[in-house]
Amino acid sequence: MKRVAIAIGAVLLAFFVLRSCGENPEKSARNTVKDFIENIRDGEGREAVKLLYPPFRDALVQDVKLPLQLTEMKPSEVLACILSSMGENIKRVRVLDTSRIDDKHAEVIVKVVDKEGVEKIFTFIVIKDEKKWRIASISGIR
């Protein structure tokens, strides 16, 4: 009987240790935003597009006005090109705050300084889908 109690105790201890080491939503959301910005800065627009929540990505694609020479490209490829070109102007990025909205949503506030020294603050709303955290909204504060 004593062995059973010890075994149950060990299982419960392992459960709580593993649970405490589980995913930190704020950290995961922050990392998604950091990866997105790093991909843009590095000219990796295709990788950045993969971090967008599909409905948000599709809405962005709808807003893209295609020049004639780009009409042969897929809309997501055009978006990737635009994101890649935006990264050339980024000098510094700093995450100012990350807060959990609920179990599946977080807000990440980021300050971006461009090469001309202009500071802009952006709010990213990040959502967790079935697999990972993705960016569902980006808005500028200043």
PDB file of N, CA and C in Angstrom, residues 16-112:
ATOM      1  N   PHE A  16       2.561  18.060 -11.936  1.00  0.00           N
ATOM      2  CA  PHE A  16       2.636  19.468 -11.573  1.00  0.00           C
ATOM      3  C   PHE A  16       3.925  20.122 -12.049  1.00  0.00           C
ATOM      4  N   VAL A  17       5.018  19.384 -12.052  1.00  0.00           N
ATOM      5  CA  VAL A  17       6.281  19.929 -12.563  1.00  0.00           C
ATOM      6  C   VAL A  17       6.160  20.184 -14.059  1.00  0.00           C
ATOM      7  N   LEU A  18       5.630  19.229 -14.810  1.00  0.00           N
ATOM      8  CA  LEU A  18       5.468  19.411 -16.246  1.00  0.00           C
ATOM      9  C   LEU A  18       4.475  20.516 -16.559  1.00  0.00           C
ATOM     10  N   ARG A  19       3.435  20.619 -15.772  1.00  0.00           N
ATOM     11  CA  ARG A  19       2.422  21.651 -15.994  1.00  0.00           C
ATOM     12  C   ARG A  19       3.012  23.036 -15.755  1.00  0.00           C
ATOM     13  N   SER A  20       3.851  23.156 -14.740  1.00  0.00           N
ATOM     14  CA  SER A  20       4.457  24.455 -14.466  1.00  0.00           C
ATOM     15  C   SER A  20       5.471  24.833 -15.536  1.00  0.00           C
ATOM     16  N   CYS A  21       6.001  23.854 -16.265  1.00  0.00           N
ATOM     17  CA  CYS A  21       6.954  24.123 -17.336  1.00  0.00           C
ATOM     18  C   CYS A  21       6.251  24.313 -18.673  1.00  0.00           C
ATOM     19  N   GLY A  22       4.939  24.321 -18.657  1.00  0.00           N
ATOM     20  CA  GLY A  22       4.166  24.448 -19.882  1.00  0.00           C
ATOM     21  C   GLY A  22       4.370  25.790 -20.555  1.00  0.00           C
ATOM     22  N   GLU A  23       3.674  25.970 -21.644  1.00  0.00           N
ATOM     23  CA  GLU A  23       3.806  27.165 -22.460  1.00  0.00           C
ATOM     24  C   GLU A  23       3.374  28.417 -21.715  1.00  0.00           C
ATOM     25  N   ASN A  24       4.170  29.439 -21.803  1.00  0.00           N
ATOM     26  CA  ASN A  24       3.842  30.745 -21.257  1.00  0.00           C
ATOM     27  C   ASN A  24       3.231  31.553 -22.402  1.00  0.00           C
ATOM     28  N   PRO A  25       1.914  31.839 -22.356  1.00  0.00           N
ATOM     29  CA  PRO A  25       1.261  32.517 -23.485  1.00  0.00           C
ATOM     30  C   PRO A  25       1.886  33.863 -23.832  1.00  0.00           C
ATOM     31  N   GLU A  26       2.236  34.651 -22.831  1.00  0.00           N
ATOM     32  CA  GLU A  26       2.829  35.952 -23.106  1.00  0.00           C
ATOM     33  C   GLU A  26       4.171  35.810 -23.834  1.00  0.00           C
ATOM     34  N   LYS A  27       4.982  34.879 -23.370  1.00  0.00           N
ATOM     35  CA  LYS A  27       6.294  34.670 -23.988  1.00  0.00           C
ATOM     36  C   LYS A  27       6.148  34.137 -25.410  1.00  0.00           C
ATOM     37  N   SER A  28       5.229  33.206 -25.615  1.00  0.00           N
ATOM     38  CA  SER A  28       5.017  32.648 -26.949  1.00  0.00           C
ATOM     39  C   SER A  28       4.500  33.706 -27.913  1.00  0.00           C
ATOM     40  N   ALA A  29       3.559  34.542 -27.444  1.00  0.00           N
ATOM     41  CA  ALA A  29       3.031  35.615 -28.285  1.00  0.00           C
ATOM     42  C   ALA A  29       4.142  36.606 -28.632  1.00  0.00           C
ATOM     43  N   ARG A  30       4.942  36.977 -27.638  1.00  0.00           N
ATOM     44  CA  ARG A  30       6.068  37.905 -27.846  1.00  0.00           C
ATOM     45  C   ARG A  30       7.049  37.328 -28.862  1.00  0.00           C
ATOM     46  N   ASN A  31       7.357  36.046 -28.746  1.00  0.00           N
ATOM     47  CA  ASN A  31       8.294  35.411 -29.670  1.00  0.00           C
ATOM     48  C   ASN A  31       7.755  35.389 -31.099  1.00  0.00           C
ATOM     49  N   THR A  32       6.442  35.205 -31.248  1.00  0.00           N
ATOM     50  CA  THR A  32       5.839  35.227 -32.578  1.00  0.00           C
ATOM     51  C   THR A  32       6.029  36.600 -33.219  1.00  0.00           C
ATOM     52  N   VAL A  33       5.772  37.656 -32.455  1.00  0.00           N
ATOM     53  CA  VAL A  33       5.933  39.018 -32.977  1.00  0.00           C
ATOM     54  C   VAL A  33       7.406  39.291 -33.296  1.00  0.00           C
ATOM     55  N   LYS A  34       8.305  38.877 -32.393  1.00  0.00           N
ATOM     56  CA  LYS A  34       9.740  39.074 -32.641  1.00  0.00           C
ATOM     57  C   LYS A  34      10.173  38.345 -33.916  1.00  0.00           C
ATOM     58  N   ASP A  35       9.738  37.104 -34.076  1.00  0.00           N
ATOM     59  CA  ASP A  35      10.083  36.337 -35.271  1.00  0.00           C
ATOM     60  C   ASP A  35       9.550  37.019 -36.529  1.00  0.00           C
ATOM     61  N   PHE A  36       8.320  37.531 -36.452  1.00  0.00           N
ATOM     62  CA  PHE A  36       7.711  38.222 -37.580  1.00  0.00           C
ATOM     63  C   PHE A  36       8.562  39.422 -37.992  1.00  0.00           C
ATOM     64  N   ILE A  37       8.918  40.248 -37.023  1.00  0.00           N
ATOM     65  CA  ILE A  37       9.704  41.456 -37.324  1.00  0.00           C
ATOM     66  C   ILE A  37      11.101  41.082 -37.807  1.00  0.00           C
ATOM     67  N   GLU A  38      11.716  40.081 -37.198  1.00  0.00           N
ATOM     68  CA  GLU A  38      13.046  39.645 -37.648  1.00  0.00           C
ATOM     69  C   GLU A  38      12.991  39.125 -39.082  1.00  0.00           C
ATOM     70  N   ASN A  39      11.943  38.382 -39.409  1.00  0.00           N
ATOM     71  CA  ASN A  39      11.798  37.897 -40.786  1.00  0.00           C
ATOM     72  C   ASN A  39      11.670  39.062 -41.762  1.00  0.00           C
ATOM     73  N   ILE A  40      10.892  40.076 -41.382  1.00  0.00           N
ATOM     74  CA  ILE A  40      10.749  41.250 -42.245  1.00  0.00           C
ATOM     75  C   ILE A  40      12.100  41.959 -42.387  1.00  0.00           C
ATOM     76  N   ARG A  41      12.775  42.164 -41.262  1.00  0.00           N
ATOM     77  CA  ARG A  41      14.070  42.851 -41.280  1.00  0.00           C
ATOM     78  C   ARG A  41      15.082  42.102 -42.140  1.00  0.00           C
ATOM     79  N   ASP A  42      15.040  40.766 -42.107  1.00  0.00           N
ATOM     80  CA  ASP A  42      15.987  39.948 -42.866  1.00  0.00           C
ATOM     81  C   ASP A  42      15.567  39.725 -44.310  1.00  0.00           C
ATOM     82  N   GLY A  43      14.447  40.342 -44.724  1.00  0.00           N
ATOM     83  CA  GLY A  43      13.972  40.182 -46.097  1.00  0.00           C
ATOM     84  C   GLY A  43      13.310  38.845 -46.360  1.00  0.00           C
ATOM     85  N   GLU A  44      12.873  38.177 -45.306  1.00  0.00           N
ATOM     86  CA  GLU A  44      12.240  36.861 -45.420  1.00  0.00           C
ATOM     87  C   GLU A  44      10.715  37.008 -45.356  1.00  0.00           C
ATOM     88  N   GLY A  45      10.154  37.685 -46.340  1.00  0.00           N
ATOM     89  CA  GLY A  45       8.717  37.939 -46.364  1.00  0.00           C
ATOM     90  C   GLY A  45       7.874  36.681 -46.354  1.00  0.00           C
ATOM     91  N   ARG A  46       8.336  35.647 -47.038  1.00  0.00           N
ATOM     92  CA  ARG A  46       7.563  34.384 -47.069  1.00  0.00           C
ATOM     93  C   ARG A  46       7.439  33.777 -45.673  1.00  0.00           C
ATOM     94  N   GLU A  47       8.511  33.854 -44.895  1.00  0.00           N
ATOM     95  CA  GLU A  47       8.465  33.329 -43.526  1.00  0.00           C
ATOM     96  C   GLU A  47       7.569  34.209 -42.655  1.00  0.00           C
ATOM     97  N   ALA A  48       7.615  35.520 -42.869  1.00  0.00           N
ATOM     98  CA  ALA A  48       6.767  36.434 -42.104  1.00  0.00           C
ATOM     99  C   ALA A  48       5.290  36.155 -42.375  1.00  0.00           C
ATOM    100  N   VAL A  49       4.937  35.902 -43.624  1.00  0.00           N
ATOM    101  CA  VAL A  49       3.543  35.626 -43.987  1.00  0.00           C
ATOM    102  C   VAL A  49       3.029  34.387 -43.258  1.00  0.00           C
ATOM    103  N   LYS A  50       3.889  33.417 -43.034  1.00  0.00           N
ATOM    104  CA  LYS A  50       3.486  32.189 -42.342  1.00  0.00           C
ATOM    105  C   LYS A  50       3.071  32.445 -40.899  1.00  0.00           C
ATOM    106  N   LEU A  51       3.495  33.566 -40.324  1.00  0.00           N
ATOM    107  CA  LEU A  51       3.170  33.891 -38.938  1.00  0.00           C
ATOM    108  C   LEU A  51       1.881  34.698 -38.809  1.00  0.00           C
ATOM    109  N   LEU A  52       1.255  34.996 -39.929  1.00  0.00           N
ATOM    110  CA  LEU A  52      -0.008  35.725 -39.905  1.00  0.00           C
ATOM    111  C   LEU A  52      -1.172  34.757 -39.800  1.00  0.00           C
ATOM    112  N   TYR A  53      -2.154  35.128 -39.004  1.00  0.00           N
ATOM    113  CA  TYR A  53      -3.391  34.343 -38.873  1.00  0.00           C
ATOM    114  C   TYR A  53      -4.090  34.394 -40.231  1.00  0.00           C
ATOM    115  N   PRO A  54      -4.481  33.242 -40.805  1.00  0.00           N
ATOM    116  CA  PRO A  54      -5.002  33.217 -42.179  1.00  0.00           C
ATOM    117  C   PRO A  54      -6.089  34.256 -42.514  1.00  0.00           C
ATOM    118  N   PRO A  55      -7.106  34.482 -41.664  1.00  0.00           N
ATOM    119  CA  PRO A  55      -8.077  35.520 -42.035  1.00  0.00           C
ATOM    120  C   PRO A  55      -7.452  36.922 -42.112  1.00  0.00           C
ATOM    121  N   PHE A  56      -6.500  37.212 -41.237  1.00  0.00           N
ATOM    122  CA  PHE A  56      -5.817  38.509 -41.269  1.00  0.00           C
ATOM    123  C   PHE A  56      -4.952  38.609 -42.518  1.00  0.00           C
ATOM    124  N   ARG A  57      -4.230  37.540 -42.827  1.00  0.00           N
ATOM    125  CA  ARG A  57      -3.400  37.502 -44.033  1.00  0.00           C
ATOM    126  C   ARG A  57      -4.261  37.746 -45.270  1.00  0.00           C
ATOM    127  N   ASP A  58      -5.415  37.081 -45.342  1.00  0.00           N
ATOM    128  CA  ASP A  58      -6.297  37.234 -46.502  1.00  0.00           C
ATOM    129  C   ASP A  58      -6.839  38.656 -46.608  1.00  0.00           C
ATOM    130  N   ALA A  59      -7.121  39.283 -45.472  1.00  0.00           N
ATOM    131  CA  ALA A  59      -7.589  40.671 -45.481  1.00  0.00           C
ATOM    132  C   ALA A  59      -6.483  41.601 -45.981  1.00  0.00           C
ATOM    133  N   LEU A  60      -5.246  41.368 -45.565  1.00  0.00           N
ATOM    134  CA  LEU A  60      -4.128  42.176 -46.045  1.00  0.00           C
ATOM    135  C   LEU A  60      -3.945  42.015 -47.547  1.00  0.00           C
ATOM    136  N   VAL A  61      -4.073  40.785 -48.019  1.00  0.00           N
ATOM    137  CA  VAL A  61      -3.919  40.506 -49.448  1.00  0.00           C
ATOM    138  C   VAL A  61      -4.972  41.273 -50.248  1.00  0.00           C
ATOM    139  N   GLN A  62      -6.190  41.371 -49.718  1.00  0.00           N
ATOM    140  CA  GLN A  62      -7.260  42.088 -50.407  1.00  0.00           C
ATOM    141  C   GLN A  62      -6.938  43.580 -50.547  1.00  0.00           C
ATOM    142  N   ASP A  63      -6.185  44.117 -49.588  1.00  0.00           N
ATOM    143  CA  ASP A  63      -5.839  45.538 -49.607  1.00  0.00           C
ATOM    144  C   ASP A  63      -4.668  45.869 -50.534  1.00  0.00           C
ATOM    145  N   VAL A  64      -3.957  44.837 -50.995  1.00  0.00           N
ATOM    146  CA  VAL A  64      -2.790  45.061 -51.847  1.00  0.00           C
ATOM    147  C   VAL A  64      -3.264  45.401 -53.261  1.00  0.00           C
ATOM    148  N   LYS A  65      -2.771  46.522 -53.767  1.00  0.00           N
ATOM    149  CA  LYS A  65      -3.050  46.913 -55.151  1.00  0.00           C
ATOM    150  C   LYS A  65      -1.910  46.373 -56.014  1.00  0.00           C
ATOM    151  N   LEU A  66      -2.238  45.486 -56.928  1.00  0.00           N
ATOM    152  CA  LEU A  66      -1.212  44.816 -57.721  1.00  0.00           C
ATOM    153  C   LEU A  66      -0.802  45.619 -58.955  1.00  0.00           C
ATOM    154  N   PRO A  67       0.483  45.944 -59.063  1.00  0.00           N
ATOM    155  CA  PRO A  67       0.969  46.497 -60.336  1.00  0.00           C
ATOM    156  C   PRO A  67       0.885  45.407 -61.405  1.00  0.00           C
ATOM    157  N   LEU A  68       0.778  45.810 -62.636  1.00  0.00           N
ATOM    158  CA  LEU A  68       0.574  44.869 -63.738  1.00  0.00           C
ATOM    159  C   LEU A  68       1.620  43.758 -63.771  1.00  0.00           C
ATOM    160  N   GLN A  69       2.899  44.102 -63.510  1.00  0.00           N
ATOM    161  CA  GLN A  69       3.960  43.088 -63.596  1.00  0.00           C
ATOM    162  C   GLN A  69       3.856  42.025 -62.500  1.00  0.00           C
ATOM    163  N   LEU A  70       3.064  42.280 -61.453  1.00  0.00           N
ATOM    164  CA  LEU A  70       2.945  41.310 -60.366  1.00  0.00           C
ATOM    165  C   LEU A  70       1.681  40.460 -60.454  1.00  0.00           C
ATOM    166  N   THR A  71       0.883  40.648 -61.471  1.00  0.00           N
ATOM    167  CA  THR A  71      -0.391  39.929 -61.542  1.00  0.00           C
ATOM    168  C   THR A  71      -0.225  38.422 -61.717  1.00  0.00           C
ATOM    169  N   GLU A  72       0.939  37.981 -62.122  1.00  0.00           N
ATOM    170  CA  GLU A  72       1.186  36.544 -62.283  1.00  0.00           C
ATOM    171  C   GLU A  72       1.550  35.869 -60.959  1.00  0.00           C
ATOM    172  N   MET A  73       1.845  36.668 -59.940  1.00  0.00           N
ATOM    173  CA  MET A  73       2.221  36.108 -58.642  1.00  0.00           C
ATOM    174  C   MET A  73       0.987  35.806 -57.818  1.00  0.00           C
ATOM    175  N   LYS A  74       1.120  34.844 -56.926  1.00  0.00           N
ATOM    176  CA  LYS A  74       0.050  34.570 -55.971  1.00  0.00           C
ATOM    177  C   LYS A  74      -0.056  35.753 -55.016  1.00  0.00           C
ATOM    178  N   PRO A  75      -1.266  36.056 -54.537  1.00  0.00           N
ATOM    179  CA  PRO A  75      -1.414  37.190 -53.623  1.00  0.00           C
ATOM    180  C   PRO A  75      -0.525  37.106 -52.386  1.00  0.00           C
ATOM    181  N   SER A  76      -0.357  35.903 -51.826  1.00  0.00           N
ATOM    182  CA  SER A  76       0.495  35.791 -50.639  1.00  0.00           C
ATOM    183  C   SER A  76       1.963  36.050 -50.975  1.00  0.00           C
ATOM    184  N   GLU A  77       2.384  35.753 -52.213  1.00  0.00           N
ATOM    185  CA  GLU A  77       3.749  36.044 -52.634  1.00  0.00           C
ATOM    186  C   GLU A  77       3.967  37.551 -52.760  1.00  0.00           C
ATOM    187  N   VAL A  78       2.950  38.260 -53.255  1.00  0.00           N
ATOM    188  CA  VAL A  78       3.037  39.713 -53.355  1.00  0.00           C
ATOM    189  C   VAL A  78       3.162  40.309 -51.952  1.00  0.00           C
ATOM    190  N   LEU A  79       2.335  39.808 -51.017  1.00  0.00           N
ATOM    191  CA  LEU A  79       2.409  40.279 -49.637  1.00  0.00           C
ATOM    192  C   LEU A  79       3.794  40.012 -49.058  1.00  0.00           C
ATOM    193  N   ALA A  80       4.356  38.856 -49.345  1.00  0.00           N
ATOM    194  CA  ALA A  80       5.706  38.519 -48.869  1.00  0.00           C
ATOM    195  C   ALA A  80       6.735  39.505 -49.416  1.00  0.00           C
ATOM    196  N   CYS A  81       6.608  39.889 -50.683  1.00  0.00           N
ATOM    197  CA  CYS A  81       7.534  40.864 -51.277  1.00  0.00           C
ATOM    198  C   CYS A  81       7.407  42.219 -50.599  1.00  0.00           C
ATOM    199  N   ILE A  82       6.185  42.621 -50.335  1.00  0.00           N
ATOM    200  CA  ILE A  82       5.966  43.912 -49.676  1.00  0.00           C
ATOM    201  C   ILE A  82       6.577  43.900 -48.278  1.00  0.00           C
ATOM    202  N   LEU A  83       6.333  42.819 -47.524  1.00  0.00           N
ATOM    203  CA  LEU A  83       6.894  42.715 -46.173  1.00  0.00           C
ATOM    204  C   LEU A  83       8.417  42.718 -46.214  1.00  0.00           C
ATOM    205  N   SER A  84       8.990  42.031 -47.191  1.00  0.00           N
ATOM    206  CA  SER A  84      10.454  41.989 -47.314  1.00  0.00           C
ATOM    207  C   SER A  84      11.018  43.375 -47.559  1.00  0.00           C
ATOM    208  N   SER A  85      10.365  44.153 -48.405  1.00  0.00           N
ATOM    209  CA  SER A  85      10.879  45.484 -48.711  1.00  0.00           C
ATOM    210  C   SER A  85      10.723  46.438 -47.530  1.00  0.00           C
ATOM    211  N   MET A  86       9.742  46.215 -46.673  1.00  0.00           N
ATOM    212  CA  MET A  86       9.546  47.066 -45.501  1.00  0.00           C
ATOM    213  C   MET A  86      10.698  46.931 -44.516  1.00  0.00           C
ATOM    214  N   GLY A  87      11.289  45.767 -44.452  1.00  0.00           N
ATOM    215  CA  GLY A  87      12.339  45.506 -43.472  1.00  0.00           C
ATOM    216  C   GLY A  87      13.615  46.279 -43.693  1.00  0.00           C
ATOM    217  N   GLU A  88      13.831  46.771 -44.908  1.00  0.00           N
ATOM    218  CA  GLU A  88      15.060  47.501 -45.208  1.00  0.00           C
ATOM    219  C   GLU A  88      15.188  48.780 -44.394  1.00  0.00           C
ATOM    220  N   ASN A  89      14.073  49.304 -43.918  1.00  0.00           N
ATOM    221  CA  ASN A  89      14.085  50.591 -43.218  1.00  0.00           C
ATOM    222  C   ASN A  89      14.123  50.443 -41.693  1.00  0.00           C
ATOM    223  N   ILE A  90      14.044  49.221 -41.174  1.00  0.00           N
ATOM    224  CA  ILE A  90      14.016  49.018 -39.719  1.00  0.00           C
ATOM    225  C   ILE A  90      15.433  49.073 -39.152  1.00  0.00           C
ATOM    226  N   LYS A  91      15.599  49.922 -38.119  1.00  0.00           N
ATOM    227  CA  LYS A  91      16.896  50.010 -37.451  1.00  0.00           C
ATOM    228  C   LYS A  91      16.889  49.248 -36.126  1.00  0.00           C
ATOM    229  N   ARG A  92      15.886  49.532 -35.276  1.00  0.00           N
ATOM    230  CA  ARG A  92      15.797  48.894 -33.962  1.00  0.00           C
ATOM    231  C   ARG A  92      14.358  48.507 -33.667  1.00  0.00           C
ATOM    232  N   VAL A  93      14.221  47.441 -32.886  1.00  0.00           N
ATOM    233  CA  VAL A  93      12.902  46.980 -32.447  1.00  0.00           C
ATOM    234  C   VAL A  93      12.990  46.653 -30.966  1.00  0.00           C
ATOM    235  N   ARG A  94      11.976  47.082 -30.216  1.00  0.00           N
ATOM    236  CA  ARG A  94      11.954  46.779 -28.786  1.00  0.00           C
ATOM    237  C   ARG A  94      10.524  46.449 -28.378  1.00  0.00           C
ATOM    238  N   VAL A  95      10.347  45.306 -27.718  1.00  0.00           N
ATOM    239  CA  VAL A  95       9.033  44.942 -27.184  1.00  0.00           C
ATOM    240  C   VAL A  95       8.831  45.728 -25.899  1.00  0.00           C
ATOM    241  N   LEU A  96       7.765  46.535 -25.853  1.00  0.00           N
ATOM    242  CA  LEU A  96       7.492  47.363 -24.688  1.00  0.00           C
ATOM    243  C   LEU A  96       6.650  46.648 -23.651  1.00  0.00           C
ATOM    244  N   ASP A  97       5.670  45.868 -24.116  1.00  0.00           N
ATOM    245  CA  ASP A  97       4.761  45.212 -23.179  1.00  0.00           C
ATOM    246  C   ASP A  97       4.096  44.024 -23.856  1.00  0.00           C
ATOM    247  N   THR A  98       3.817  43.018 -23.065  1.00  0.00           N
ATOM    248  CA  THR A  98       3.058  41.868 -23.524  1.00  0.00           C
ATOM    249  C   THR A  98       2.027  41.563 -22.454  1.00  0.00           C
ATOM    250  N   SER A  99       0.777  41.442 -22.868  1.00  0.00           N
ATOM    251  CA  SER A  99      -0.264  41.115 -21.889  1.00  0.00           C
ATOM    252  C   SER A  99      -1.227  40.089 -22.474  1.00  0.00           C
ATOM    253  N   ARG A 100      -1.655  39.234 -21.609  1.00  0.00           N
ATOM    254  CA  ARG A 100      -2.580  38.168 -21.986  1.00  0.00           C
ATOM    255  C   ARG A 100      -3.999  38.734 -21.958  1.00  0.00           C
ATOM    256  N   ILE A 101      -4.729  38.537 -23.034  1.00  0.00           N
ATOM    257  CA  ILE A 101      -6.122  38.971 -23.091  1.00  0.00           C
ATOM    258  C   ILE A 101      -7.013  37.866 -22.540  1.00  0.00           C
ATOM    259  N   ASP A 102      -6.801  36.648 -23.046  1.00  0.00           N
ATOM    260  CA  ASP A 102      -7.474  35.451 -22.546  1.00  0.00           C
ATOM    261  C   ASP A 102      -6.610  34.255 -22.938  1.00  0.00           C
ATOM    262  N   ASP A 103      -7.155  33.046 -22.841  1.00  0.00           N
ATOM    263  CA  ASP A 103      -6.351  31.848 -23.111  1.00  0.00           C
ATOM    264  C   ASP A 103      -5.823  31.778 -24.540  1.00  0.00           C
ATOM    265  N   LYS A 104      -6.521  32.412 -25.480  1.00  0.00           N
ATOM    266  CA  LYS A 104      -6.125  32.297 -26.882  1.00  0.00           C
ATOM    267  C   LYS A 104      -5.686  33.608 -27.502  1.00  0.00           C
ATOM    268  N   HIS A 105      -5.648  34.693 -26.738  1.00  0.00           N
ATOM    269  CA  HIS A 105      -5.295  35.999 -27.287  1.00  0.00           C
ATOM    270  C   HIS A 105      -4.299  36.724 -26.386  1.00  0.00           C
ATOM    271  N   ALA A 106      -3.387  37.438 -27.020  1.00  0.00           N
ATOM    272  CA  ALA A 106      -2.435  38.267 -26.277  1.00  0.00           C
ATOM    273  C   ALA A 106      -2.185  39.536 -27.075  1.00  0.00           C
ATOM    274  N   GLU A 107      -1.749  40.569 -26.360  1.00  0.00           N
ATOM    275  CA  GLU A 107      -1.420  41.842 -26.989  1.00  0.00           C
ATOM    276  C   GLU A 107       0.068  42.105 -26.772  1.00  0.00           C
ATOM    277  N   VAL A 108       0.756  42.466 -27.847  1.00  0.00           N
ATOM    278  CA  VAL A 108       2.177  42.766 -27.774  1.00  0.00           C
ATOM    279  C   VAL A 108       2.381  44.176 -28.338  1.00  0.00           C
ATOM    280  N   ILE A 109       2.985  45.054 -27.532  1.00  0.00           N
ATOM    281  CA  ILE A 109       3.243  46.418 -27.960  1.00  0.00           C
ATOM    282  C   ILE A 109       4.734  46.542 -28.254  1.00  0.00           C
ATOM    283  N   VAL A 110       5.043  47.049 -29.450  1.00  0.00           N
ATOM    284  CA  VAL A 110       6.410  47.079 -29.953  1.00  0.00           C
ATOM    285  C   VAL A 110       6.765  48.491 -30.417  1.00  0.00           C
ATOM    286  N   LYS A 111       7.976  48.916 -30.096  1.00  0.00           N
ATOM    287  CA  LYS A 111       8.493  50.188 -30.615  1.00  0.00           C
ATOM    288  C   LYS A 111       9.489  49.864 -31.721  1.00  0.00           C
ATOM    289  N   VAL A 112       9.285  50.484 -32.882  1.00  0.00           N
ATOM    290  CA  VAL A 112      10.173  50.304 -34.024  1.00  0.00           C
ATOM    291  C   VAL A 112      10.794  51.653 -34.343  1.00  0.00           C
TER     292      VAL A 112
END
